[in-house]
Short mmCIF file of C-alpha atoms in Angstrom, two decimals:
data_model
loop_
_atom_site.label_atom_id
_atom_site.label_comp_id
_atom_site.label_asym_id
_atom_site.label_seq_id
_atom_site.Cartn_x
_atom_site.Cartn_y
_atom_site.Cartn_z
CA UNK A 13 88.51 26.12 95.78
CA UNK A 14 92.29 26.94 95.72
CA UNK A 15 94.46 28.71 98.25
CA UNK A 16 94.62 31.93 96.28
CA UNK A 17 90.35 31.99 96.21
CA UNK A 18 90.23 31.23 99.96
CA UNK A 19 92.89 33.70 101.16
CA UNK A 20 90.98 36.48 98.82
CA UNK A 21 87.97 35.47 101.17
CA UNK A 22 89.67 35.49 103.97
CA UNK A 23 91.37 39.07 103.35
CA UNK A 24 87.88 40.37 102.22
CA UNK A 25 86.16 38.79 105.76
CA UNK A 26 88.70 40.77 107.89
CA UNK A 27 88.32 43.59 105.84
CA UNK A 28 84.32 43.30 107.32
CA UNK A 29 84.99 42.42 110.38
CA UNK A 30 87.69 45.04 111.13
CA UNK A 31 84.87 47.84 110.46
CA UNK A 32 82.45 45.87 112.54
CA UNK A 33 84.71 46.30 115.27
CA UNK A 34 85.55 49.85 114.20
CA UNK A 35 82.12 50.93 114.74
CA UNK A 36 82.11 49.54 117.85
CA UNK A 37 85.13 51.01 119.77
CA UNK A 38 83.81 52.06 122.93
CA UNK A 39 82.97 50.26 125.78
CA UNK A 40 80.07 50.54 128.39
CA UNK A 41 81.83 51.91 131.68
CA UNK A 42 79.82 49.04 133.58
CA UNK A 43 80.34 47.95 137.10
CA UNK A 44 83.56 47.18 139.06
CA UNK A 45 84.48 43.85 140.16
CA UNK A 46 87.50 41.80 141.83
CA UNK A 47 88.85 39.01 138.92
CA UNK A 48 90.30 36.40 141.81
CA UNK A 49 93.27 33.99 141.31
CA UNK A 50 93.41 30.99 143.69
CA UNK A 51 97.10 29.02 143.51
CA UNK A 52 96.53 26.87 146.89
CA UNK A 53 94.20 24.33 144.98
CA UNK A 54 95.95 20.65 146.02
CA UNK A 55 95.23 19.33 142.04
CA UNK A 56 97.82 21.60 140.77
CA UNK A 57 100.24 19.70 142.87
CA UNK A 58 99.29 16.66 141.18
CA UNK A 59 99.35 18.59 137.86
CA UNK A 60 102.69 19.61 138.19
CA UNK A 61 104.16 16.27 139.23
CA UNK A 62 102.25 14.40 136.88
CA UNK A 63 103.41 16.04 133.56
CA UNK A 64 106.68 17.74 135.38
CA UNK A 65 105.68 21.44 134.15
CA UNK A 66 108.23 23.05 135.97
CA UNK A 67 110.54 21.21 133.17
CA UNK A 68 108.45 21.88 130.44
CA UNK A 69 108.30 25.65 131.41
CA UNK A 70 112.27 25.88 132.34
CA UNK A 71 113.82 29.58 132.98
CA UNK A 72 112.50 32.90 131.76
CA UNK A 73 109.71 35.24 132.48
CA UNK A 74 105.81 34.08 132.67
CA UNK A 75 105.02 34.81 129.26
CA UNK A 76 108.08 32.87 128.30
CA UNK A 77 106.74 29.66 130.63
CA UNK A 78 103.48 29.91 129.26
CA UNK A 79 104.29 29.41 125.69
CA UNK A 80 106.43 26.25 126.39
CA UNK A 81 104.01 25.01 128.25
CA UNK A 82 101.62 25.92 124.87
CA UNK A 83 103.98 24.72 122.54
CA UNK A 84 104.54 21.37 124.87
CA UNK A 85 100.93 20.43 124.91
CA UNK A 86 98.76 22.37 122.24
CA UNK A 87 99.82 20.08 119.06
CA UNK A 88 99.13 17.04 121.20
CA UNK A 89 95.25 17.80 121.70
CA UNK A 90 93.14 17.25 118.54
CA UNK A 91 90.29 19.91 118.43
CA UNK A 92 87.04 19.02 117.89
CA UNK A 93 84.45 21.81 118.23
CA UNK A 94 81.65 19.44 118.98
CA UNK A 95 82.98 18.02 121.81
CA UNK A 96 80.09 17.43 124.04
CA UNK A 97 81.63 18.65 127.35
CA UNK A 98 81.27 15.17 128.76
CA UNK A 99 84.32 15.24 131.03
CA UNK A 100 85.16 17.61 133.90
CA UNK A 101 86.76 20.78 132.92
CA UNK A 102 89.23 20.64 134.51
CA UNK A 103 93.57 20.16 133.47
CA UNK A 104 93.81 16.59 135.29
CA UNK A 105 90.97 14.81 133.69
CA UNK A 106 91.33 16.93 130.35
CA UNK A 107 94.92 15.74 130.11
CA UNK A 108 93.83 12.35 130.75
CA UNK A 109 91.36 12.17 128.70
CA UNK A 110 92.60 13.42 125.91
CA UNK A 111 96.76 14.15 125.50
CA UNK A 112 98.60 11.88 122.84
CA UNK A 113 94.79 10.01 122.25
CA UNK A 114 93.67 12.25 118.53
CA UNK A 115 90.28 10.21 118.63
CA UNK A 116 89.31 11.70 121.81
CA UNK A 117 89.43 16.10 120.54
CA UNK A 118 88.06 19.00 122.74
CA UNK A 119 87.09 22.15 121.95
CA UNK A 120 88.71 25.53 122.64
CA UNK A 121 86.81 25.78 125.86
CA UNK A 122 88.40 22.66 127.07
CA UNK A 123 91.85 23.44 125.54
CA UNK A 124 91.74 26.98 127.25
CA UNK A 125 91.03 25.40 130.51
CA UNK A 126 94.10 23.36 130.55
CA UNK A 127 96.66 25.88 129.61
CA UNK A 128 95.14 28.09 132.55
CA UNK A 129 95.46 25.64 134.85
CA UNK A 130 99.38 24.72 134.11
CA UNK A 131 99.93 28.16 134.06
CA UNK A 132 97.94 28.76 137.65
CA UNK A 133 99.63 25.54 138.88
CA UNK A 134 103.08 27.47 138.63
CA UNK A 135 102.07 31.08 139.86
CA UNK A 136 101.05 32.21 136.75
CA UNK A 137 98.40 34.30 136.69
CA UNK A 138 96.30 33.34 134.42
CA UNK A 139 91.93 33.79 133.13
CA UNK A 140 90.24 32.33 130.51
CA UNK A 141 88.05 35.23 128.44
CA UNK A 142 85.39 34.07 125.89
CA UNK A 143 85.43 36.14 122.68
CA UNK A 144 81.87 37.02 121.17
CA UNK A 145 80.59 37.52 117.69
CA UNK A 146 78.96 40.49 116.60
CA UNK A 147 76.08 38.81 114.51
CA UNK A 148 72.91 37.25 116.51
CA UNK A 149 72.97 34.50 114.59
CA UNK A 150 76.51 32.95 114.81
CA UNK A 151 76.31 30.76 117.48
CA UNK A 152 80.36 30.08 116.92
CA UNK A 153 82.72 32.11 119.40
CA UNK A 154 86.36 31.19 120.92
CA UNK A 155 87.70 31.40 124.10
CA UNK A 156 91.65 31.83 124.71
CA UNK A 157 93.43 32.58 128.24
CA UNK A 158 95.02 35.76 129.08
CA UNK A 159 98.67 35.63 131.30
CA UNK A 160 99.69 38.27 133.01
CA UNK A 161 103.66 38.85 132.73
CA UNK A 162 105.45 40.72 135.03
CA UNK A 163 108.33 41.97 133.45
CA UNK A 164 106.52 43.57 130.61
CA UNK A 165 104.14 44.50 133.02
CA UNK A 166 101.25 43.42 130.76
CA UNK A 167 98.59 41.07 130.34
CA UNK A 168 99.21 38.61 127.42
CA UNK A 169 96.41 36.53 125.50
CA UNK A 170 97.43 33.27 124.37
CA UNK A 171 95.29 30.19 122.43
CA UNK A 172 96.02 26.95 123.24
CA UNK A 173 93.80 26.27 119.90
CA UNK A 174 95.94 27.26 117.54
CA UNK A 175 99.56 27.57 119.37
CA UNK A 176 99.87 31.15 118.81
CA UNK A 177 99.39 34.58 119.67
CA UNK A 178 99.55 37.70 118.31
CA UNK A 179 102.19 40.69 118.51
CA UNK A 180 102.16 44.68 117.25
CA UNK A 181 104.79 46.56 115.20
CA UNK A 182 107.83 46.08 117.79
CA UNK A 183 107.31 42.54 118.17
CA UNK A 184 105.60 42.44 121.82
CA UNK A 185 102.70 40.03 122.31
CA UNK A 186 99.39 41.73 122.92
CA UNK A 187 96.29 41.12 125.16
CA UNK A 188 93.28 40.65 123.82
CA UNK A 189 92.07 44.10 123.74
CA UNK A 190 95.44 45.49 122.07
CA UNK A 191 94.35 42.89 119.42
CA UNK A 192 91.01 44.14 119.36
CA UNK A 193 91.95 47.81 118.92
CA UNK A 194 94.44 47.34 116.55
CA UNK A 195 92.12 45.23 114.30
CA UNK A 196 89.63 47.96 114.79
CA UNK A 197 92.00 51.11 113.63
CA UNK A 198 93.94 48.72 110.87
CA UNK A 199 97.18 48.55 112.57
CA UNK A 200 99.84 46.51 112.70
CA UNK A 201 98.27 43.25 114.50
CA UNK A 202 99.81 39.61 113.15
CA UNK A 203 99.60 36.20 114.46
CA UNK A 204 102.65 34.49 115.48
CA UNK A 205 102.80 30.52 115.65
CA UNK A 206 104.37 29.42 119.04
CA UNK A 207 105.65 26.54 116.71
CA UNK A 208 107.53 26.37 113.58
CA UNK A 209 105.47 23.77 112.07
CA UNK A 210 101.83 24.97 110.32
CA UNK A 211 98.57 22.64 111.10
CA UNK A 212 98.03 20.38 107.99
CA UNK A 213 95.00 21.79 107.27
CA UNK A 214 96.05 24.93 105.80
CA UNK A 215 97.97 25.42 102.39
CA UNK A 216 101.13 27.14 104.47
CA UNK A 217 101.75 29.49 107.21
CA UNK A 218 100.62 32.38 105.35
CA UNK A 219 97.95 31.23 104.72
CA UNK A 220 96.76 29.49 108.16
CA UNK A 221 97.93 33.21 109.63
CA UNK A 222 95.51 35.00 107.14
CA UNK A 223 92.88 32.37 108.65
CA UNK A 224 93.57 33.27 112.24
CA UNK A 225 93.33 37.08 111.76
CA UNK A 226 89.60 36.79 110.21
CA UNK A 227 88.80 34.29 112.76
CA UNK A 228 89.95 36.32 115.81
CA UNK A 229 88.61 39.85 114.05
CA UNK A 230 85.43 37.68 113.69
CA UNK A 231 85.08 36.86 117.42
CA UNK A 232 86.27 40.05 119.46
CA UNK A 233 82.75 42.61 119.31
CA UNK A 234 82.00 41.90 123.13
CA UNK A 235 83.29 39.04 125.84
CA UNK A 236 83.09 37.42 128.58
CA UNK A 237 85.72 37.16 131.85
CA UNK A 238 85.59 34.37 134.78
CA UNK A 239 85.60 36.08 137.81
CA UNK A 240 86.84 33.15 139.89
CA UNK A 241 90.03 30.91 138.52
CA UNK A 242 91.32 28.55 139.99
CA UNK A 243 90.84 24.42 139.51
CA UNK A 244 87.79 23.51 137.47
CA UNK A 245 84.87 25.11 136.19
CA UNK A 246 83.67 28.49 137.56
CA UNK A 247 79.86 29.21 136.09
CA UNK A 248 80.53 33.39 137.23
CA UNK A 249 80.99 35.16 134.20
CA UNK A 250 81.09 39.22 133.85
CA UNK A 251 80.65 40.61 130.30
CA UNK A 252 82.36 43.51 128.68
CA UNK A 253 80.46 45.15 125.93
CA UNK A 254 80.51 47.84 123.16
CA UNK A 255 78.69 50.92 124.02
CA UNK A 256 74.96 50.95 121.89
CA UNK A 257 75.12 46.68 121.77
CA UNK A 258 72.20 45.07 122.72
CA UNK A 259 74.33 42.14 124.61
CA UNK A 260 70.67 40.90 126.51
CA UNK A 261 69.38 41.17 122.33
CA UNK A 262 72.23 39.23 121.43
CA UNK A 263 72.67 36.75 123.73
CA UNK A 264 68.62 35.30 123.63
CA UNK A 265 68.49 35.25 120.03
CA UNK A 266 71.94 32.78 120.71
CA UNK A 267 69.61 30.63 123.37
CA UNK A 268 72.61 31.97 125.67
CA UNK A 269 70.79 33.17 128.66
CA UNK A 270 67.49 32.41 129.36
CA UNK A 271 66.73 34.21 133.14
CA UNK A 272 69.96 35.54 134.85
CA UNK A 273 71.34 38.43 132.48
CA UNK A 274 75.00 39.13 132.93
CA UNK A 275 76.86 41.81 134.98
CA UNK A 276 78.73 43.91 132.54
CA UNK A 277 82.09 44.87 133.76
CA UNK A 278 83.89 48.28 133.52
CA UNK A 279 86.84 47.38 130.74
CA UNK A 280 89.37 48.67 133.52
CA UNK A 281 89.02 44.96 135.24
CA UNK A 282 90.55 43.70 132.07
CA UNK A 283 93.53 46.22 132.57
CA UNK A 284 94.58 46.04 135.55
CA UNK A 285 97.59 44.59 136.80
CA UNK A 286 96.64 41.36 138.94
CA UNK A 287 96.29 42.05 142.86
#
């Protein structure tokens, strides 16, 4: 298949996926709960001195720090989406396990957990969100981090998967709701590599771009929000879900749940300015 034949997928795919999400604009006002940021944990000392992220980050504002610290360490982690979640999730034995080593990859899960932490490990605040398919039976989803920058006084999502992020018509990086509304309404909503250089994969930048859009349009009908972060793995998720979705439907036919069915969250947690 040649580039041309794959981007005309590609544009057709977002073309779906944008009226997927179109149809599905409103969220359930669900229940209110606190999204908590813990700083004080002693392995982001370690963290910090270990890799010297204050120097990676240098000057600016948090959403400034948070893509050097991206562009620093997101093209030196291979991806591999079956990555069998056999190390702790957690930045210190993530980075060990896997920086500068391309036969040992990690999936976005794992790759979102480490940018959080760096971020967290220099005041940042920062959450990982999962981002949910609207079909039963795609069992694929991604999961990115969201910063929260004050001096545009915004939240900001960011994937450490592929080094980018994306912006609107002036230029300013959106969270990952902006993103999903303006896929949703078909405005302007483009993805913006945090590096100059384009993964080998893809024909060109264009084209890996083009890729991105679908893949994100794809993955953005409901998601999920930890509601503790700090070091390591925190199993409390709260979901946030379109209004007439059966998310309890949904998630069995995925094997995702089996007893406990998730809390789902009022969208205004997502919003909010960090406490």
């Amino acid at each position: 298949m040649t580039n041309d034949e794959l981007k005309d997928i590609w544009e057709e795919l977002l073309d779906i996926y944008k009226g997927i999400l179109f149809n599905n604009c409103d969220f359930v006002d669900g229940v209110n709960e606190k999204i908590v940021y813990d700083f004080d944990c002693p392995q982001f000392s370690v963290l910090k001195e270990k890799y010297g992220l204050e120097k990676i980050a240098k000057q600016g504002n948090d959403f400034e720090k948070a893509i050097n610290l991206m562009k620093h360490f997101a093209p030196r982690i291979t991806h591999r989406g079956n990555f069998q979640n056999n190390v702790a999730c957690n930045a210190v034995d993530l980075l060990e396990y896997r920086l500068d080593n391309p036969k040992n990859g990690i999936n976005c899960l794992n790759k979102s957990k480490i940018l959080q932490e760096c971020c967290l490990a220099l005041g940042i605040y920062a959450r990982r969100i999962w981002l949910m398919p609207y079909s039963p039976y795609d069992t694929d989803n991604h999961v990115v981090i969201e910063i929260y920058d004050f001096d545009l006084s915004k939240w900001i999502m960011l994937d450490m998967t592929s080094n980018g992020y994306f912006v609107n018509s002036a230029g300013l990086p959106l969270y990952v709701l902006e993103t999903r509304y303006n896929f949703a309404t078909n405005a302007f909503c483009e993805f913006i590599k945090a590096s100059e250089s384009h993964d080998n994969f893809f024909a060109d930048m264009q084209t890996e771009c083009l890729y991105y859009k679908q893949y994100f349009a794809k993955n953005l009908c409901y998601l999920f929000a930890e509601l503790q972060n700090g070091f390591g793995n925190n199993i409390k998720r709260i979901a946030f879900a379109p209004k007439n979705f059966d998310l309890v439907k949904n998630l069995k036919q995925k094997s995702l749940i089996e007893k406990d069915v998730p809390s789902v969250g009022s969208i205004s947690m997502l919003l909010n300015a960090p406490e």
